[in-house]
mmCIF file of C-alpha atoms in Angstrom:
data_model
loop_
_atom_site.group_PDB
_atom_site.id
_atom_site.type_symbol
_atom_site.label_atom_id
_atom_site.label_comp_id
_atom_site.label_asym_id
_atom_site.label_seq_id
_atom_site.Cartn_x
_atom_site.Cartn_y
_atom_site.Cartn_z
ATOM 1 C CA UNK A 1 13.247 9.902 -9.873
ATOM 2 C CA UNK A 2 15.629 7.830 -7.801
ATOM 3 C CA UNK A 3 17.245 4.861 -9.508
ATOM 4 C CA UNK A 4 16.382 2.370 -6.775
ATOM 5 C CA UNK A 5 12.236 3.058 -6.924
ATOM 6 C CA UNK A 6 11.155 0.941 -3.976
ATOM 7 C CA UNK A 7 7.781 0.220 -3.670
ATOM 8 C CA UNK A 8 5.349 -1.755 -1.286
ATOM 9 C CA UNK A 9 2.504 -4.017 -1.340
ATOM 10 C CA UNK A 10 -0.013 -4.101 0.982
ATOM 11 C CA UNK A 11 -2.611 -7.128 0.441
ATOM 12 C CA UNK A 12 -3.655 -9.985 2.963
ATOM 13 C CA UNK A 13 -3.824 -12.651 0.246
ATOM 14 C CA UNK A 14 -0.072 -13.912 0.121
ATOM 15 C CA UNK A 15 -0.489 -15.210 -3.917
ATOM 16 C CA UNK A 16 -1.463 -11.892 -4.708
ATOM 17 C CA UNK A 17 1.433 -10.049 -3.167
ATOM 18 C CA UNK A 18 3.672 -12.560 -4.561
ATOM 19 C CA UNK A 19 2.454 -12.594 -8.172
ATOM 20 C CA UNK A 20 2.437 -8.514 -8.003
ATOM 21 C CA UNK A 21 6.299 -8.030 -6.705
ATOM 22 C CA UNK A 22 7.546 -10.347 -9.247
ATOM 23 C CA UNK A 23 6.022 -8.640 -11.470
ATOM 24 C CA UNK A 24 6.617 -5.109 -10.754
ATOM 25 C CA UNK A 25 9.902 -6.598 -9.990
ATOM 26 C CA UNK A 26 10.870 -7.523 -13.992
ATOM 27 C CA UNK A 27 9.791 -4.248 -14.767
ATOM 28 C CA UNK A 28 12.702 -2.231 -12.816
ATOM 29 C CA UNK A 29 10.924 -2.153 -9.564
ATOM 30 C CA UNK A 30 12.253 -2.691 -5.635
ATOM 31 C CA UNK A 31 9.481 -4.282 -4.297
ATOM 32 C CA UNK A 32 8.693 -5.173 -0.404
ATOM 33 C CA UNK A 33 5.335 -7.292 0.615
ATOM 34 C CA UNK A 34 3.110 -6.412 3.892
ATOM 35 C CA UNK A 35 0.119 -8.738 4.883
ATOM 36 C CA UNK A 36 -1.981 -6.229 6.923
ATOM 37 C CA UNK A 37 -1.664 -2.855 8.676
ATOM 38 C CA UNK A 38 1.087 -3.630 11.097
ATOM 39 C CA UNK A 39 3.378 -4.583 8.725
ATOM 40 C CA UNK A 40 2.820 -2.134 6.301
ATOM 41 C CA UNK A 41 3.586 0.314 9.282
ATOM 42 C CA UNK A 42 6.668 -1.591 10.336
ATOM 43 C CA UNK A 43 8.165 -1.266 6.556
ATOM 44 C CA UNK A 44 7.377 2.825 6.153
ATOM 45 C CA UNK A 45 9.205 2.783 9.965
ATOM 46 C CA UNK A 46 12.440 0.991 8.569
ATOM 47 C CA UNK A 47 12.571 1.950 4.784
ATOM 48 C CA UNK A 48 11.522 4.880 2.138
ATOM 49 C CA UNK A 49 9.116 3.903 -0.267
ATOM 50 C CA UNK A 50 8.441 5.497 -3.510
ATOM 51 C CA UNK A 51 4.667 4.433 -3.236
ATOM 52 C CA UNK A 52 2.654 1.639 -1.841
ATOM 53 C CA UNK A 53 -0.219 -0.191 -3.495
ATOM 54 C CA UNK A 54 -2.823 -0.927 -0.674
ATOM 55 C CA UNK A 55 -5.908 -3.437 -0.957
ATOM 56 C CA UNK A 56 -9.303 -2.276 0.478
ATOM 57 C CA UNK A 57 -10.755 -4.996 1.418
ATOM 58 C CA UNK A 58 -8.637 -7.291 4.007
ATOM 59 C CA UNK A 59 -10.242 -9.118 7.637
ATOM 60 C CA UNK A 60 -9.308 -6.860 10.339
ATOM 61 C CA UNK A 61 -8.079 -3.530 9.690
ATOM 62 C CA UNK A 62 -9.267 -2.281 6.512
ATOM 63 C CA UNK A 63 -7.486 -0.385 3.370
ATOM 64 C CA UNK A 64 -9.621 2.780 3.635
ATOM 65 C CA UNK A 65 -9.101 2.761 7.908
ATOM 66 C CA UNK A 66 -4.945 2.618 7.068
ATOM 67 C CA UNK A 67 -5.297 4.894 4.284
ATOM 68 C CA UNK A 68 -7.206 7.251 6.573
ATOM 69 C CA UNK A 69 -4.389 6.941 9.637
ATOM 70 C CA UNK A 70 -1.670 8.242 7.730
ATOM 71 C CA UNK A 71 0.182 11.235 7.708
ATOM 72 C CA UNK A 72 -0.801 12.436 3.764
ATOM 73 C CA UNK A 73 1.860 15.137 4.603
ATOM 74 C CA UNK A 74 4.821 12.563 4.855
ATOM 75 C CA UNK A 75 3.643 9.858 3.770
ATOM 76 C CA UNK A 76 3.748 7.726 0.058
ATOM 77 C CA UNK A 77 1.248 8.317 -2.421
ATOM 78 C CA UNK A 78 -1.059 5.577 -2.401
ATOM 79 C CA UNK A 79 -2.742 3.362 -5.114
ATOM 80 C CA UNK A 80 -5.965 1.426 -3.434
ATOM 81 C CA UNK A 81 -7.297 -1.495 -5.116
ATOM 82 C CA UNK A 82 -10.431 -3.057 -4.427
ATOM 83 C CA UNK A 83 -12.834 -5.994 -5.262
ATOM 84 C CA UNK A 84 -15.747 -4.283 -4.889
ATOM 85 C CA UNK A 85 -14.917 -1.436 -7.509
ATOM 86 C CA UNK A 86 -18.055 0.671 -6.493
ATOM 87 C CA UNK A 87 -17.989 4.418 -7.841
ATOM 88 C CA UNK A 88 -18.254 5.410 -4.024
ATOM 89 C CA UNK A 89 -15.794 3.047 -2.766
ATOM 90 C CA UNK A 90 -13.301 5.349 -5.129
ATOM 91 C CA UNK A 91 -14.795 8.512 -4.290
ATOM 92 C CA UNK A 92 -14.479 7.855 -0.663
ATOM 93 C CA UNK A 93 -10.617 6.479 -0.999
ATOM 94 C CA UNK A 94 -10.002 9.612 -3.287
ATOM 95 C CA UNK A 95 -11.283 11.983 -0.712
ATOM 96 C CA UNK A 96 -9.144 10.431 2.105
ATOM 97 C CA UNK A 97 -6.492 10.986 0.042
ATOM 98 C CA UNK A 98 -5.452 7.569 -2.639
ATOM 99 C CA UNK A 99 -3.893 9.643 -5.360
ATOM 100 C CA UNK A 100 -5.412 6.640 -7.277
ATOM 101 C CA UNK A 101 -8.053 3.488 -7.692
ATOM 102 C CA UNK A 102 -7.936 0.494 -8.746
ATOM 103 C CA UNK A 103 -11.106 -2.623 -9.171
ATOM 104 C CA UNK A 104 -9.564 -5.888 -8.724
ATOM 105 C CA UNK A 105 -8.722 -8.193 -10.192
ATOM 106 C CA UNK A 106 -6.136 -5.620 -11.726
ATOM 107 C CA UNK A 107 -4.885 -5.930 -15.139
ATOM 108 C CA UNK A 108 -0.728 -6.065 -13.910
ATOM 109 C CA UNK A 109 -0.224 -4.046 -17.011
ATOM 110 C CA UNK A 110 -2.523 -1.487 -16.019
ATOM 111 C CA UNK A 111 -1.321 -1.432 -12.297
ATOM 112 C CA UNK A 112 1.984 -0.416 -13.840
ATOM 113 C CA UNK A 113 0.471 1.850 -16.165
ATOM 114 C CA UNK A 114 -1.104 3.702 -12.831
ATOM 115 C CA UNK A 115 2.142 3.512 -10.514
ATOM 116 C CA UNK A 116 4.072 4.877 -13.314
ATOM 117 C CA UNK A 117 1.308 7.592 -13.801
ATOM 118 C CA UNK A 118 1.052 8.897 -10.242
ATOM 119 C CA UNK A 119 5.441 8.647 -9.924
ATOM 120 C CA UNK A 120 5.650 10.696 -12.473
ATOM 121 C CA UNK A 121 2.731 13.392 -11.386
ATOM 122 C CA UNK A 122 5.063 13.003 -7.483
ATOM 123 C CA UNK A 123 8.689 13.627 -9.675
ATOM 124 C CA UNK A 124 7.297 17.352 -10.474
ATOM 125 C CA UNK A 125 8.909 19.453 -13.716
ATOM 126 C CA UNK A 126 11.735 19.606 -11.763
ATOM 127 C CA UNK A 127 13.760 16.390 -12.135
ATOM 128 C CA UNK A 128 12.837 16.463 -15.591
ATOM 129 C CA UNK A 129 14.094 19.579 -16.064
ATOM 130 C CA UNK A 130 17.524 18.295 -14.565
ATOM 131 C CA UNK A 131 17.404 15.467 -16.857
ATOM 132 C CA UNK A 132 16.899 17.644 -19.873
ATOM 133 C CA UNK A 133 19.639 19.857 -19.377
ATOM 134 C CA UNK A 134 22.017 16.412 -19.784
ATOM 135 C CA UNK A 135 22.928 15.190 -23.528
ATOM 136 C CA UNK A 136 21.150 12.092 -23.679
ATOM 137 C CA UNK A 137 20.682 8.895 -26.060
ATOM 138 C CA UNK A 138 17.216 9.116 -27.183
ATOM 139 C CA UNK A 139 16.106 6.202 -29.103
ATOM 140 C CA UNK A 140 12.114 4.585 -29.941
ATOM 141 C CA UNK A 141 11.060 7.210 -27.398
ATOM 142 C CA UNK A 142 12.990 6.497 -24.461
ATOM 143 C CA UNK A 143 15.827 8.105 -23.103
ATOM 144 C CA UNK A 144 19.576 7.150 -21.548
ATOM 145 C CA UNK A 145 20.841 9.192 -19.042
ATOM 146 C CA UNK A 146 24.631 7.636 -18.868
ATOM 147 C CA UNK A 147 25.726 10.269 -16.561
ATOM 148 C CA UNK A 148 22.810 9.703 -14.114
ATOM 149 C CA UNK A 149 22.478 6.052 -15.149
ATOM 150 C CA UNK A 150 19.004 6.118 -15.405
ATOM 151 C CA UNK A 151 16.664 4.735 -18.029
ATOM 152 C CA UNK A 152 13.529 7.249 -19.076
ATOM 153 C CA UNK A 153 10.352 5.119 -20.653
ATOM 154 C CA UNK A 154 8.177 7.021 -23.169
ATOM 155 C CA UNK A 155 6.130 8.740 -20.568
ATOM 156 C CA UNK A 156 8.944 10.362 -18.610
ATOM 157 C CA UNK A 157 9.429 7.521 -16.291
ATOM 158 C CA UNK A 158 12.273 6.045 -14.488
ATOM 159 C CA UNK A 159 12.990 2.385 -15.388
ATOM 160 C CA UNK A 160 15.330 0.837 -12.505
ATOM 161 C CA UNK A 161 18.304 -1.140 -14.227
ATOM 162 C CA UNK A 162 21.164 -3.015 -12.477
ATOM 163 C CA UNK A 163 24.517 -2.155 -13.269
ATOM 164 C CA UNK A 164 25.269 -5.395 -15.552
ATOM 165 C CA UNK A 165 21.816 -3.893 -17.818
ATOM 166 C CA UNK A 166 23.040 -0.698 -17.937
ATOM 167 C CA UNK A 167 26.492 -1.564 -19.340
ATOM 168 C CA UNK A 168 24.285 -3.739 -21.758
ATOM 169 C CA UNK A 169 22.214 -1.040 -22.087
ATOM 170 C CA UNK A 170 24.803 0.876 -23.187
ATOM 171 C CA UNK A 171 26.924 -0.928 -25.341
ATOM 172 C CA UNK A 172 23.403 -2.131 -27.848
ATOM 173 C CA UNK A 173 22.913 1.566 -27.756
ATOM 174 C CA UNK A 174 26.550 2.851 -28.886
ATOM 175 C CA UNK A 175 26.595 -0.034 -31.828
ATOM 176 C CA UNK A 176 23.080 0.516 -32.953
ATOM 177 C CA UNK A 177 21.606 -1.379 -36.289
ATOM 178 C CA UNK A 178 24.917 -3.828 -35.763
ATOM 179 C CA UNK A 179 24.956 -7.803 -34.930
ATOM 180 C CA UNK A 180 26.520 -8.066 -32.128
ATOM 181 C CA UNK A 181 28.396 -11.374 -30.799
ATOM 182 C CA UNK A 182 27.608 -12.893 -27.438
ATOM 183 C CA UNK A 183 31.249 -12.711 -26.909
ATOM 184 C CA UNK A 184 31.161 -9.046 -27.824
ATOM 185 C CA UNK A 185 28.329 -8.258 -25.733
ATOM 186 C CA UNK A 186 30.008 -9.992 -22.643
ATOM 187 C CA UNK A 187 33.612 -8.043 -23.191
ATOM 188 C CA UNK A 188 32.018 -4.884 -23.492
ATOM 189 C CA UNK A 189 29.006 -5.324 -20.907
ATOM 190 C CA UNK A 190 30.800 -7.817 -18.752
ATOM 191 C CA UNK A 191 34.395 -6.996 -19.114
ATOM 192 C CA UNK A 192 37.264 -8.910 -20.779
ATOM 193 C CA UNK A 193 38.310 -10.948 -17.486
ATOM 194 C CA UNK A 194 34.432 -12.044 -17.226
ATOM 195 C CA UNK A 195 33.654 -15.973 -17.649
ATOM 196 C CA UNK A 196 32.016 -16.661 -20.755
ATOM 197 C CA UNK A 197 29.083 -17.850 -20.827
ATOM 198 C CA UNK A 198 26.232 -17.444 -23.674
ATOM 199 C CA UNK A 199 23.425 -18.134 -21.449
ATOM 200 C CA UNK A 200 24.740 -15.474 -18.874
ATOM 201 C CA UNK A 201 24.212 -12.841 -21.942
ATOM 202 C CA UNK A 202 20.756 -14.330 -22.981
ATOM 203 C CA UNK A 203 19.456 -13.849 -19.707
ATOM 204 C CA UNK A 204 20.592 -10.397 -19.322
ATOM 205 C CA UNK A 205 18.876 -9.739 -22.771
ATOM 206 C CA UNK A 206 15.767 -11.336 -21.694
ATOM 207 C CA UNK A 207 15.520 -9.352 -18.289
ATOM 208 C CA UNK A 208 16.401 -6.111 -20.463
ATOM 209 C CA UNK A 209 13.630 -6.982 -23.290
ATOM 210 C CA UNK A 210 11.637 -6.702 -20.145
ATOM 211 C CA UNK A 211 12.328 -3.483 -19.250
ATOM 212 C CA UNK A 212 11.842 -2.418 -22.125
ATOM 213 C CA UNK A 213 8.221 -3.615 -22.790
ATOM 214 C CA UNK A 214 5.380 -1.311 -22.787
ATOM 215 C CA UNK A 215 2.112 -1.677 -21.028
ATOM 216 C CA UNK A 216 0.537 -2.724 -24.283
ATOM 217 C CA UNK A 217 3.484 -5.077 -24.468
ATOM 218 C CA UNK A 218 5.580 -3.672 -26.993
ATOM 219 C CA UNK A 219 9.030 -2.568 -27.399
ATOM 220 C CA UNK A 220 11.484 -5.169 -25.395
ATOM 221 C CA UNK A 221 11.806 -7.733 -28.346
ATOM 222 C CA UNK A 222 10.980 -5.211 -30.984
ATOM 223 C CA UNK A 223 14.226 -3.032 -29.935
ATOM 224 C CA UNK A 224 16.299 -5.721 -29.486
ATOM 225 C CA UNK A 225 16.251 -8.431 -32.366
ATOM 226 C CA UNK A 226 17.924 -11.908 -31.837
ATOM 227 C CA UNK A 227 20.076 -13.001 -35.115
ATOM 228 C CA UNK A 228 19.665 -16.392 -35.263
ATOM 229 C CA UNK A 229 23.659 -18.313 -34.565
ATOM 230 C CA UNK A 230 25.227 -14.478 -34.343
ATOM 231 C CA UNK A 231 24.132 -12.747 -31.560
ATOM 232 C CA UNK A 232 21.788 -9.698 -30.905
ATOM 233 C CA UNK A 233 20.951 -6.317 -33.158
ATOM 234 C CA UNK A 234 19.643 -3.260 -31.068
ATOM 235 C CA UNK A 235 17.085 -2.112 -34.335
ATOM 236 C CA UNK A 236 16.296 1.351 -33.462
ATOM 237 C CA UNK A 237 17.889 4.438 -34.724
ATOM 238 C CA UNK A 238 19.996 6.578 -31.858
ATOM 239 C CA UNK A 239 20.622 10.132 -31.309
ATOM 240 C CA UNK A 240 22.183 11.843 -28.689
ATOM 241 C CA UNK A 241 21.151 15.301 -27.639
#
């Protein structure tokens, strides 16, 4: 799975599609917003999407009537969500060709749980394969790809990090079970000519624990502990193989 996983949402109410994207966003994602059919058709005409997460149930054009003018043979998978949440609403979105549903109001953690579910049905045995055949740092579960720079979660999927997280990324997992200094974490994830700053490392941390978390919201601040006036400890045993 690509590194930059871009996806899109498609809903007409704007707080929705706001609250969604940000947070899809802290969990590794490229996220654009659409309000209604044209746009959604505008974005797939000027970028690549990974998948797109399309409401039923907006004034005008319809979910199901978009889902149903799409090319299914070059086109995203889809997610539908809908307020209504009827058994033949699903059936119906299913058949047209959603490879899933979802009732609203969705659980955010279960959204994620179903985009990362249907990416990793779309990445095939393939990329994992490729990914496999790499030594990797394996650690909790998840896996580091430093030669692909890419982040595996538990179930296989890609987790999108930013080049200051993956140095960071890196150096907790080379000194694992070890306090590590703000100043130390900065050198090595930063460089030695960076500015120092403690809260520039903090945040960094936080936006990693983030990444990290699972959609039953552990594993970000269980991997990596704070040590109260030192620094940070990266707690979990690491292999590479």
């Amino acid at each position: 799975m690509a590194a930059d996983t871009r996806l899109l949402i498609v809903d007409d109410d704007p707080g929705i599609r706001e609250l969604t994207a940000e947070f899809l966003t802290t969990h590794g994602y490229i996220v654009d917003t659409a309000a209604d059919g044209a746009a959604m058709r505008a974005a797939l005409d000027r970028q690549s999407y990974a998948l797109v997460v399309l409401d039923v149930m907006m004034p005008g054009e319809d979910g199901l009537t978009i889902l149903r003018s799409l090319d299914r043979s070059s086109a995203p998978p889809v997610i539908i969500l809908s307020v209504i949440g009827e058994e033949v609403d699903r059936i119906v979105g299913l058949e047209m060709g959603a490879d899933d549903y979802l009732a609203k109001p969705a659980n955010p953690r279960e959204l994620l749980a179903r985009i990362r579910s249907v990416l990793r049905r779309q990445a095939g045995p393939a990329a994992a394969e490729a990914v496999a055949a790499r030594p990797l740092k394996r650690f909790a579960g998840w896996r580091l790809d430093p030669l692909g720079r890419l982040l595996f979660d538990p179930d296989g999927v890609a987790i999108n990090l930013s080049d200051g997280e993956l140095r960071l990324m890196m150096t907790l997992v080379d000194h694992p079970r070890r306090v590590l200094t703000r100043d130390f974490l900065l050198d090595h994830a930063r460089g030695p000519n960076a500015e120092h700053f403690d809260r520039a490392i903090d945040v960094q941390i936080s936006r990693l624990r983030r990444k990290l978390s699972r959609t039953d919201g552990n594993g970000g601040d269980d991997l990596i502990r704070t040590v109260r006036n030192e620094g940070y400890m990266f707690v979990a045993d690491v292999e590479q193989r």
